[in-house]
Amino acid sequence: MTILCVRFQLSPVYEAALPQLLGMIEEFTPVVEALPPDGALLDLRGAERYFGRDVVGLASLIRVRALAWYGVECAIGAGPGPMLARMALRGTRPGETRVVPEEPGARAEFLDEQPVAALPGVGAATARTLGEYGLDTVGKVAAAPLSTLQRLTSARTGRELREKAQGIDRGRVVPNAVSRSLAAERPFSRDELDPSRHRRALLSAAEELGARLRALEKVCRTLTLTVRYADRSMTTRSRTLPEPTAHSPALTDAAYRMYEALGLQRARVRAIALRAEGLAPADQASHQLTFDALDEKARRIEEVADRARAKFGPRAVIPGSLALA
């Protein structure tokens, strides 16, 4: 079984092109799992024989069509399973295809020198814990005793970690549809290490999303944070909100919490993006009433600010910290 993991070079301005790009991909295989905001997983089982091309040929054809029909470049990783395809995509530049061979020896060679953080599901905290005991590469984790991994993490996590490190990929491609969403991205003019500037970017993006949601009379159920780094890798985290909302302070608070949970230390950040997902009509959403006078005041101010923005432009009213930035 051959899986492709495709990442399109999209920005929020062109996010509407993703459904069309997925439609193009479905001409090769009906088993496509959308990975918003800019990617997809493809199960090409049977497609190689049908089209008379190997995986590299099919990947090249997909890349050429995306560029010729939609003006979008993409990077592609390929492997025997979804995990290996995702890992192959890591660090791959737009216009390139990286393939993990199916042969066990070649697969082990690919995995051995990968950093442990490259394994799907291994976050910064787990990678830091393993690194403290010298288990900083996938090869070292694969060679470590199961009891050691379980003692450092947990019984279930240690078992799953060892399986992944040994190239055992139990994942599968689950066909789905692109959820309706809105996104706001804040690129930096240079690799940014300052956490205060990261937070200002989050505040700006959350304010934009809130204003756009309210203008569309929508609320969102889930907020997704994507942080892109100088080495072209990225970290994505999602949070289901306590209640569907378009309230900018609630979106900002959720964004800050996700960012703080990443535990970034002097990370060279290239761009930060927020995506509001699970959109629903605002008139069908419920809001928990409170006796918090400050919350009610903030919502009334938000309504007035929205009217001012509608009349004088999106920057007619902005948070003070953004005005000073």
PDB file of N, CA and C in Angstrom, residues 159-196:
ATOM      1  N   ARG A 159       4.317   1.688  24.472  1.00  0.00           N
ATOM      2  CA  ARG A 159       4.111   0.636  23.479  1.00  0.00           C
ATOM      3  C   ARG A 159       3.909   1.223  22.088  1.00  0.00           C
ATOM      4  N   GLU A 160       3.068   2.261  21.992  1.00  0.00           N
ATOM      5  CA  GLU A 160       2.824   2.898  20.697  1.00  0.00           C
ATOM      6  C   GLU A 160       4.095   3.561  20.174  1.00  0.00           C
ATOM      7  N   LEU A 161       4.856   4.158  21.067  1.00  0.00           N
ATOM      8  CA  LEU A 161       6.094   4.843  20.671  1.00  0.00           C
ATOM      9  C   LEU A 161       7.090   3.844  20.081  1.00  0.00           C
ATOM     10  N   ARG A 162       7.212   2.694  20.696  1.00  0.00           N
ATOM     11  CA  ARG A 162       8.154   1.681  20.209  1.00  0.00           C
ATOM     12  C   ARG A 162       7.722   1.132  18.853  1.00  0.00           C
ATOM     13  N   GLU A 163       6.411   0.910  18.689  1.00  0.00           N
ATOM     14  CA  GLU A 163       5.906   0.416  17.410  1.00  0.00           C
ATOM     15  C   GLU A 163       6.193   1.415  16.286  1.00  0.00           C
ATOM     16  N   LYS A 164       5.918   2.677  16.547  1.00  0.00           N
ATOM     17  CA  LYS A 164       6.163   3.697  15.522  1.00  0.00           C
ATOM     18  C   LYS A 164       7.647   3.790  15.198  1.00  0.00           C
ATOM     19  N   ALA A 165       8.498   3.736  16.214  1.00  0.00           N
ATOM     20  CA  ALA A 165       9.932   3.842  15.989  1.00  0.00           C
ATOM     21  C   ALA A 165      10.465   2.664  15.175  1.00  0.00           C
ATOM     22  N   GLN A 166       9.804   1.526  15.276  1.00  0.00           N
ATOM     23  CA  GLN A 166      10.212   0.347  14.514  1.00  0.00           C
ATOM     24  C   GLN A 166       9.550   0.293  13.136  1.00  0.00           C
ATOM     25  N   GLY A 167       8.803   1.352  12.785  1.00  0.00           N
ATOM     26  CA  GLY A 167       8.207   1.432  11.450  1.00  0.00           C
ATOM     27  C   GLY A 167       6.882   0.724  11.320  1.00  0.00           C
ATOM     28  N   ILE A 168       6.279   0.319  12.437  1.00  0.00           N
ATOM     29  CA  ILE A 168       4.960  -0.320  12.394  1.00  0.00           C
ATOM     30  C   ILE A 168       3.906   0.772  12.310  1.00  0.00           C
ATOM     31  N   ASP A 169       3.238   0.853  11.180  1.00  0.00           N
ATOM     32  CA  ASP A 169       2.291   1.938  10.900  1.00  0.00           C
ATOM     33  C   ASP A 169       0.885   1.361  10.840  1.00  0.00           C
ATOM     34  N   ARG A 170       0.093   1.594  11.889  1.00  0.00           N
ATOM     35  CA  ARG A 170      -1.263   1.050  11.958  1.00  0.00           C
ATOM     36  C   ARG A 170      -2.313   2.052  11.489  1.00  0.00           C
ATOM     37  N   GLY A 171      -1.880   3.216  11.035  1.00  0.00           N
ATOM     38  CA  GLY A 171      -2.826   4.227  10.582  1.00  0.00           C
ATOM     39  C   GLY A 171      -3.446   3.877   9.246  1.00  0.00           C
ATOM     40  N   ARG A 172      -4.502   4.568   8.911  1.00  0.00           N
ATOM     41  CA  ARG A 172      -5.150   4.404   7.610  1.00  0.00           C
ATOM     42  C   ARG A 172      -5.726   5.738   7.166  1.00  0.00           C
ATOM     43  N   VAL A 173      -5.981   5.841   5.898  1.00  0.00           N
ATOM     44  CA  VAL A 173      -6.547   7.065   5.343  1.00  0.00           C
ATOM     45  C   VAL A 173      -8.063   7.005   5.491  1.00  0.00           C
ATOM     46  N   VAL A 174      -8.639   8.000   6.144  1.00  0.00           N
ATOM     47  CA  VAL A 174     -10.080   8.044   6.383  1.00  0.00           C
ATOM     48  C   VAL A 174     -10.681   9.141   5.515  1.00  0.00           C
ATOM     49  N   PRO A 175     -11.411   8.792   4.464  1.00  0.00           N
ATOM     50  CA  PRO A 175     -11.994   9.829   3.599  1.00  0.00           C
ATOM     51  C   PRO A 175     -12.914  10.748   4.390  1.00  0.00           C
ATOM     52  N   ASN A 176     -12.816  12.025   4.114  1.00  0.00           N
ATOM     53  CA  ASN A 176     -13.683  13.004   4.772  1.00  0.00           C
ATOM     54  C   ASN A 176     -13.887  14.179   3.836  1.00  0.00           C
ATOM     55  N   ALA A 177     -14.617  15.157   4.313  1.00  0.00           N
ATOM     56  CA  ALA A 177     -14.862  16.373   3.532  1.00  0.00           C
ATOM     57  C   ALA A 177     -14.171  17.537   4.222  1.00  0.00           C
ATOM     58  N   VAL A 178     -13.850  18.559   3.454  1.00  0.00           N
ATOM     59  CA  VAL A 178     -13.221  19.751   4.038  1.00  0.00           C
ATOM     60  C   VAL A 178     -14.254  20.499   4.869  1.00  0.00           C
ATOM     61  N   SER A 179     -13.960  20.686   6.143  1.00  0.00           N
ATOM     62  CA  SER A 179     -14.885  21.430   6.981  1.00  0.00           C
ATOM     63  C   SER A 179     -14.833  22.908   6.617  1.00  0.00           C
ATOM     64  N   ARG A 180     -15.963  23.547   6.711  1.00  0.00           N
ATOM     65  CA  ARG A 180     -16.002  24.975   6.439  1.00  0.00           C
ATOM     66  C   ARG A 180     -15.219  25.685   7.531  1.00  0.00           C
ATOM     67  N   SER A 181     -14.364  26.594   7.132  1.00  0.00           N
ATOM     68  CA  SER A 181     -13.491  27.234   8.105  1.00  0.00           C
ATOM     69  C   SER A 181     -13.066  28.606   7.611  1.00  0.00           C
ATOM     70  N   LEU A 182     -12.500  29.364   8.533  1.00  0.00           N
ATOM     71  CA  LEU A 182     -11.885  30.650   8.231  1.00  0.00           C
ATOM     72  C   LEU A 182     -10.488  30.643   8.820  1.00  0.00           C
ATOM     73  N   ALA A 183      -9.559  31.302   8.156  1.00  0.00           N
ATOM     74  CA  ALA A 183      -8.180  31.311   8.646  1.00  0.00           C
ATOM     75  C   ALA A 183      -7.604  32.718   8.582  1.00  0.00           C
ATOM     76  N   ALA A 184      -6.658  32.966   9.475  1.00  0.00           N
ATOM     77  CA  ALA A 184      -5.912  34.225   9.479  1.00  0.00           C
ATOM     78  C   ALA A 184      -4.453  33.879   9.746  1.00  0.00           C
ATOM     79  N   GLU A 185      -3.570  34.347   8.900  1.00  0.00           N
ATOM     80  CA  GLU A 185      -2.148  34.038   9.027  1.00  0.00           C
ATOM     81  C   GLU A 185      -1.352  35.317   9.246  1.00  0.00           C
ATOM     82  N   ARG A 186      -0.323  35.213  10.091  1.00  0.00           N
ATOM     83  CA  ARG A 186       0.544  36.340  10.366  1.00  0.00           C
ATOM     84  C   ARG A 186       2.001  35.920  10.118  1.00  0.00           C
ATOM     85  N   PRO A 187       2.529  36.172   8.906  1.00  0.00           N
ATOM     86  CA  PRO A 187       3.948  35.869   8.648  1.00  0.00           C
ATOM     87  C   PRO A 187       4.824  36.959   9.239  1.00  0.00           C
ATOM     88  N   PHE A 188       6.053  36.599   9.563  1.00  0.00           N
ATOM     89  CA  PHE A 188       7.023  37.555  10.074  1.00  0.00           C
ATOM     90  C   PHE A 188       8.020  37.905   8.972  1.00  0.00           C
ATOM     91  N   SER A 189       8.483  39.123   8.981  1.00  0.00           N
ATOM     92  CA  SER A 189       9.432  39.559   7.956  1.00  0.00           C
ATOM     93  C   SER A 189      10.786  38.870   8.100  1.00  0.00           C
ATOM     94  N   ARG A 190      11.063  38.340   9.295  1.00  0.00           N
ATOM     95  CA  ARG A 190      12.278  37.573   9.552  1.00  0.00           C
ATOM     96  C   ARG A 190      11.938  36.508  10.599  1.00  0.00           C
ATOM     97  N   ASP A 191      12.809  35.529  10.754  1.00  0.00           N
ATOM     98  CA  ASP A 191      12.573  34.496  11.756  1.00  0.00           C
ATOM     99  C   ASP A 191      12.483  35.154  13.134  1.00  0.00           C
ATOM    100  N   GLU A 192      11.321  34.981  13.778  1.00  0.00           N
ATOM    101  CA  GLU A 192      11.035  35.716  15.004  1.00  0.00           C
ATOM    102  C   GLU A 192      11.198  34.815  16.241  1.00  0.00           C
ATOM    103  N   LEU A 193      12.038  35.265  17.189  1.00  0.00           N
ATOM    104  CA  LEU A 193      12.270  34.519  18.417  1.00  0.00           C
ATOM    105  C   LEU A 193      11.526  35.112  19.609  1.00  0.00           C
ATOM    106  N   ASP A 194      11.040  36.337  19.500  1.00  0.00           N
ATOM    107  CA  ASP A 194      10.466  37.060  20.628  1.00  0.00           C
ATOM    108  C   ASP A 194       9.050  36.558  20.935  1.00  0.00           C
ATOM    109  N   PRO A 195       8.811  35.921  22.098  1.00  0.00           N
ATOM    110  CA  PRO A 195       7.464  35.438  22.436  1.00  0.00           C
ATOM    111  C   PRO A 195       6.415  36.547  22.475  1.00  0.00           C
ATOM    112  N   SER A 196       6.816  37.764  22.840  1.00  0.00           N
ATOM    113  CA  SER A 196       5.843  38.857  22.887  1.00  0.00           C
ATOM    114  C   SER A 196       5.316  39.183  21.490  1.00  0.00           C
TER     115      SER A 196
END
